[in-house]
Short mmCIF file of C-alpha atoms in Angstrom, two decimals:
data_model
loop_
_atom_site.label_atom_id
_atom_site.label_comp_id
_atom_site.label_asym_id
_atom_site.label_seq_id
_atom_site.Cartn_x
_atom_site.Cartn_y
_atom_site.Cartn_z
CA UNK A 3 70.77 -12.95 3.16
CA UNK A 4 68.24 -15.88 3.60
CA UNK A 5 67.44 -16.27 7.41
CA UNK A 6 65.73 -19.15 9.63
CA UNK A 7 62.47 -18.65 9.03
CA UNK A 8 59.80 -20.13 11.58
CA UNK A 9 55.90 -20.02 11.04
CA UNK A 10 53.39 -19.19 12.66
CA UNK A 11 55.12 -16.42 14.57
CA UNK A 12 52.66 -16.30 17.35
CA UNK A 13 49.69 -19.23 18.03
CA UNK A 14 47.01 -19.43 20.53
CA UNK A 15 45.56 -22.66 21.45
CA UNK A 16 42.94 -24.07 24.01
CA UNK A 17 44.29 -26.84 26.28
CA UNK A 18 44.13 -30.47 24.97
CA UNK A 19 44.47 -28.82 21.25
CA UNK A 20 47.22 -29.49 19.14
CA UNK A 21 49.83 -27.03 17.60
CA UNK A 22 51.92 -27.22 14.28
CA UNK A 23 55.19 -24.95 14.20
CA UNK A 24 57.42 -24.72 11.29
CA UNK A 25 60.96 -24.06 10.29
CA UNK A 26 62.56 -23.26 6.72
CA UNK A 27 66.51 -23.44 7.49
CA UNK A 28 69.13 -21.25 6.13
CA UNK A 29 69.23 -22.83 2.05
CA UNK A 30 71.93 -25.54 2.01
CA UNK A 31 71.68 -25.79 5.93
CA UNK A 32 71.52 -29.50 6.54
CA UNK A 33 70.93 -29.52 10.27
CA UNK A 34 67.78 -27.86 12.69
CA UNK A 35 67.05 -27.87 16.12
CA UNK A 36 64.42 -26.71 18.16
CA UNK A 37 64.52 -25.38 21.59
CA UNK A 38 61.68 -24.25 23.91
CA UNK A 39 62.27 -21.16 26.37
CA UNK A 40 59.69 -20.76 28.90
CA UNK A 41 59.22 -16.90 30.40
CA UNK A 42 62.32 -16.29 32.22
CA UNK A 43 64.05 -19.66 31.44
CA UNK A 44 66.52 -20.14 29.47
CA UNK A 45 66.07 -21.81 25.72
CA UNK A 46 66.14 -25.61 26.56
CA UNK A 47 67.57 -28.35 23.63
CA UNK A 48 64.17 -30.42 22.44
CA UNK A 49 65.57 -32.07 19.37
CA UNK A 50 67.54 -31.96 15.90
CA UNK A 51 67.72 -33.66 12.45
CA UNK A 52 70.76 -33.73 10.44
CA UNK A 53 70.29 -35.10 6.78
CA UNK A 54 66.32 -35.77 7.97
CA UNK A 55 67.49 -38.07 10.65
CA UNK A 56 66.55 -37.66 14.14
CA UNK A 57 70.56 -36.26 15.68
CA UNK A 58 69.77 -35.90 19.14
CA UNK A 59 66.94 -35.57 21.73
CA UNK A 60 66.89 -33.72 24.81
CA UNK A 61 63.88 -32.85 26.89
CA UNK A 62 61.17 -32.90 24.49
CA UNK A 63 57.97 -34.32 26.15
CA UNK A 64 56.01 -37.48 24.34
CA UNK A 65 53.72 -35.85 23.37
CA UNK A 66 55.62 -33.13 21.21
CA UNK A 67 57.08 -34.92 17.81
CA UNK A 68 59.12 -33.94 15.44
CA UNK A 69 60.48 -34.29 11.74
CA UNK A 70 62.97 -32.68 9.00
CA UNK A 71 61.32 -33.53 5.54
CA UNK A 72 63.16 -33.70 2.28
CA UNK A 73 63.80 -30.04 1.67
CA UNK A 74 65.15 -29.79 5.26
CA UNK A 75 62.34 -27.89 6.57
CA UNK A 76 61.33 -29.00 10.05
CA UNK A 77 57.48 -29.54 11.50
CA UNK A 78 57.40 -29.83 15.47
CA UNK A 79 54.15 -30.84 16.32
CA UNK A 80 52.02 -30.48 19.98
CA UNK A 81 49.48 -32.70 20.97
CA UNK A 82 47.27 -32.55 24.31
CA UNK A 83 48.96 -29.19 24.70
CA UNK A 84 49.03 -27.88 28.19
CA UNK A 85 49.24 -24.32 29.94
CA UNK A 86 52.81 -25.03 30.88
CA UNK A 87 53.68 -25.64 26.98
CA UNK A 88 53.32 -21.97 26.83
CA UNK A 89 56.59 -20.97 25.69
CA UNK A 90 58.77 -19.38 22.73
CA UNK A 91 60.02 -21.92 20.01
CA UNK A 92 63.06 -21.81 18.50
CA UNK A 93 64.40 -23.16 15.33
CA UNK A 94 68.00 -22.97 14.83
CA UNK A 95 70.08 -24.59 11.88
CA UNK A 96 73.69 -24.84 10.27
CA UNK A 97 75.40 -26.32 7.94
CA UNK A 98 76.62 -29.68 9.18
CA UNK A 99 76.28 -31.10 12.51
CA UNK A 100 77.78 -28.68 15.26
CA UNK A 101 77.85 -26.07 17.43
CA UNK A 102 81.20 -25.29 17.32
CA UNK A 103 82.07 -25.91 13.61
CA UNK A 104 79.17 -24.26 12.09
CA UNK A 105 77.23 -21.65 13.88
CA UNK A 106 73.85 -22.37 14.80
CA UNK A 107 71.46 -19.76 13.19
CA UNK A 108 68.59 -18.79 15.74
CA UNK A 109 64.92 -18.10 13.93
CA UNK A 110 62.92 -15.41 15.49
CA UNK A 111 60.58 -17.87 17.74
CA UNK A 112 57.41 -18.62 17.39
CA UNK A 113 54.97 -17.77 20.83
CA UNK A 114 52.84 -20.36 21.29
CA UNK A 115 50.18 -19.35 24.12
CA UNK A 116 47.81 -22.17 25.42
CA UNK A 117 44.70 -20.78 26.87
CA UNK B 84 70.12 -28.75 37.47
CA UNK B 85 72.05 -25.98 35.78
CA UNK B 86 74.95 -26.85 33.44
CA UNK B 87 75.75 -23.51 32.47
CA UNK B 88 74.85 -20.57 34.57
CA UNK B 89 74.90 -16.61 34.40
CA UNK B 90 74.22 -15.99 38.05
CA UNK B 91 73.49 -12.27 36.87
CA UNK B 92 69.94 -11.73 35.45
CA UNK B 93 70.55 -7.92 34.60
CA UNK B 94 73.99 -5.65 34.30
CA UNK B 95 73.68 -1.83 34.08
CA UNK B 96 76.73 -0.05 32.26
CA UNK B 97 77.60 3.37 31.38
CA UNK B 98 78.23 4.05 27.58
CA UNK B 99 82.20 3.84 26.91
CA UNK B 100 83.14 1.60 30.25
CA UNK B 101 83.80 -1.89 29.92
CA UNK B 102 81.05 -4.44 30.31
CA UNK B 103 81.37 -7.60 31.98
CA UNK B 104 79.04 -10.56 31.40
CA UNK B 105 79.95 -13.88 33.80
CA UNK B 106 79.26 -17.36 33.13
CA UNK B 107 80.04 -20.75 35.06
CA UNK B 108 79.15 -24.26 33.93
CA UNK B 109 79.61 -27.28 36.03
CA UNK B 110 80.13 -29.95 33.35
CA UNK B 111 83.46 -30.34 32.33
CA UNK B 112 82.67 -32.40 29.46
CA UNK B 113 82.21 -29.27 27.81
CA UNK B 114 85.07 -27.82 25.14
CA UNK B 115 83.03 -25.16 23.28
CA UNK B 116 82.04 -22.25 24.52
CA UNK B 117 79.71 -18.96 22.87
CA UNK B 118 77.83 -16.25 23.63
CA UNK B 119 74.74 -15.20 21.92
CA UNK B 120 72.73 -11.91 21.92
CA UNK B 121 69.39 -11.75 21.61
CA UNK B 122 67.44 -8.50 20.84
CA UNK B 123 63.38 -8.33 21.66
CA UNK B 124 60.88 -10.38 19.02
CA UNK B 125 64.40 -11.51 17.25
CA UNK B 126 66.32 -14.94 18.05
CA UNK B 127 69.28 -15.41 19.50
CA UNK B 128 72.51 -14.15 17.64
CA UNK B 129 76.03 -15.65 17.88
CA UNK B 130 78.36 -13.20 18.93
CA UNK B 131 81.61 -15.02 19.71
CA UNK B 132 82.76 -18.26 20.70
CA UNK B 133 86.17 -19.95 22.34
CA UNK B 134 87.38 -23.60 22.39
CA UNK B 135 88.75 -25.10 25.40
CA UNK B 136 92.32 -24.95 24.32
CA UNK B 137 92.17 -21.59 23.93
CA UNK B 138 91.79 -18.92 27.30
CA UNK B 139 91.04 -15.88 25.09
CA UNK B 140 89.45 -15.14 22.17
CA UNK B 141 88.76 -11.42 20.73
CA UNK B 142 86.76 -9.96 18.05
CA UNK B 143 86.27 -6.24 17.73
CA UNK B 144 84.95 -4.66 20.94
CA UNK B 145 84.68 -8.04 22.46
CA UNK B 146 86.45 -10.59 23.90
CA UNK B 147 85.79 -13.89 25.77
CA UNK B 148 88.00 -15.03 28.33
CA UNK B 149 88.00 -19.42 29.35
CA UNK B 150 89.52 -20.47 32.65
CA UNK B 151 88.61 -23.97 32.75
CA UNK B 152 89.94 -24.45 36.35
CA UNK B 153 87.39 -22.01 37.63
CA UNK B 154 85.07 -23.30 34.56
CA UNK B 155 84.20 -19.86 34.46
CA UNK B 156 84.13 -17.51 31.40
CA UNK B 157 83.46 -13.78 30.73
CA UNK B 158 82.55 -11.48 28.18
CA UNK B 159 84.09 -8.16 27.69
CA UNK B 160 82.49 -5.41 25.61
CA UNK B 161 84.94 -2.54 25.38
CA UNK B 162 83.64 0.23 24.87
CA UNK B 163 80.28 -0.51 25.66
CA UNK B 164 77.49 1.49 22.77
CA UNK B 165 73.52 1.92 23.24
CA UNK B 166 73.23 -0.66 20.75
CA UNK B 167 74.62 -3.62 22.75
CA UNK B 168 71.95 -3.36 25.22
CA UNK B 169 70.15 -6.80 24.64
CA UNK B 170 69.75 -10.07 26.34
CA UNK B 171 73.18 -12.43 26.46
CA UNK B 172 73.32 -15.83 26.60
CA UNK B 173 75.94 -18.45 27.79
CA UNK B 174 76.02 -21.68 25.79
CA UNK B 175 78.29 -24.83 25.56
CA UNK B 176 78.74 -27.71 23.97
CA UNK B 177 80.31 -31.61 25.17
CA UNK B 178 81.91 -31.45 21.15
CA UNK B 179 82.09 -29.56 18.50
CA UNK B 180 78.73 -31.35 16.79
CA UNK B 181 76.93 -31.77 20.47
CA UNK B 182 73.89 -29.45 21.25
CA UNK B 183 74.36 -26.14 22.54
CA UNK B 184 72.88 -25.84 26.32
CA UNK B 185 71.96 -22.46 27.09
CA UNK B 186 72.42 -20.52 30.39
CA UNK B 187 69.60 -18.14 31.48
CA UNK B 188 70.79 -15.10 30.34
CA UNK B 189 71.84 -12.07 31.61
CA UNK B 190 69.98 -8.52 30.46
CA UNK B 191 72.63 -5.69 29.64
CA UNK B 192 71.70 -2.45 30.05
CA UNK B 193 73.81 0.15 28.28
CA UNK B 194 73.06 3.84 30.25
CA UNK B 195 73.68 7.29 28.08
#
C-alpha cells in the first residue's frame, strides 16, 4: 500500500540558506501536517492543511511557510535557516481532519542538517 | 511546558514478561489518547489509541489503560517479542480533529 512519502530524505544546508521539503500524502488523504523533532525532543505540531486550507498552526517559526497544493501534496519551505533548525521533518496525513477519527500516517522524515 | 510526558526515556524488558510504557499529560482538555512506535530511519507508527470515555482498550498483545483522575495512561505489551523493541510515543489530542501533541518518547528495549 501507498505510504506518506516525504522528499528529500536527508538535506544539508549552510546557515542563512533556504530549504524546500516535500510531502505526497496517502492517495485520497485530504489532510497533512508537519512536525519538527529536534535530537532528543519529541516531534512538535508546526502546521496542517485540510482541503488546501491552512487547519491549524502551532509553533512553526516566521520564517518557515507552508502550503497543500491542489493534488494535496504539501511544500514546507525554510528561509534564513539556522543551526537550531536542524531537526527531522515529519509529514503525516489522513483522511479527514483528526487524530482520533482517522489515523494520522507518519512519513519517514526528512533530516535536514544546517551547517 | 510539557503537555504530555513519558518521564521514562528508556525501559529494558526480558522477552515473554510484560512491558510497561507510562504516560501523564497535564491538560485535561484532552479526550484522545494513542501510542505510536517508531522504528530507526522510519516514522512514527500508530499502534493503539483510547478515548476518554473509555479506561481500557486492547488489541492483540497490547493494551492501553486511561485513568483520567491520575491523567495517567499505560501501555501493556504482553508478551513482550524482539521485534517490539523501538521508540514509543505518547500523543493526545483536545478533539477528535485537534493536532496530536507528542510526548518525548520512551526507548523499549526487548532483552533475549
Amino acid at each position: 500500500a501507498a505510504g506518506v512519502i516525504q522528499s528529500p530524505r536527508h538535506l544539508i544546508k549552510e546557515k542563512r540558506e533556504t530549504a524546500t521539503l516535500k510531502c505526497y500524502p496517502i492517495p485520497r488523504h485530504d489532510t497533512v501536517y508537519w512536525y519538527q523533532q529536534g535530537p532528543g525532543q519529541d516531534p512538535q505540531f508546526l502546521i496542517s492543511f485540510y482541503e488546501k486550507m491552512q487547519s491549524d498552526k502551532g509553533s512553526i517559526p516566521d520564517r518557515f511557510s507552508a502550503q497543500q497544493f491542489s493534488d494535496y501534496h504539501s511544500e514546507l519551505n525554510m528561509s534564513s535557516l539556522e543551526l537550531g533548525d536542524s531537526a527531522l521533518y515529519f509529514c503525516a496525513s489522513s483522511f479527514g481532519r483528526g487524530s482520533g477519527a482517522n489515523v494520522l500516517t507518519f512519513g519517514a522524515g526528512s533530516r535536514l542538517t544546517v551547517l | 511546558d510539557q503537555q504530555v510526558k513519558q518521564n521514562s526515556p528508556s525501559l529494558s524488558v526480558q522477552e515473554g514478561r510484560i512491558s510497561i510504557l507510562n504516560c501523564d499529560y497535564t491538560n485535561s482538555m484532552f479526550d484522545y489518547f494513542l501510542w505510536y512506535k517508531k522504528y530507526p530511519a522510519e516514522g512514527p507508527t500508530f499502534l493503539i489509541s483510547i478515548s476518554s470515555i473509555k479506561d481500557k482498550n486492547e488489541d492483540g498483545r497490547f493494551t492501553v489503560f486511561l485513568n483520567k483522575s491520575a491523567k495517567h495512561l499505560s501501555l501493556h505489551i504482553v508478551p513482550s517479542q524482539p521485534g517490539d523493541s523501538a521508540v514509543y510515543f505518547c500523543a493526545a489530542s483536545a478533539n477528535r480533529d485537534d493536532k496530536i501533541i507528542f510526548g518525548k518518547g520512551t526507548r523499549l528495549h526487548i532483552l533475549p
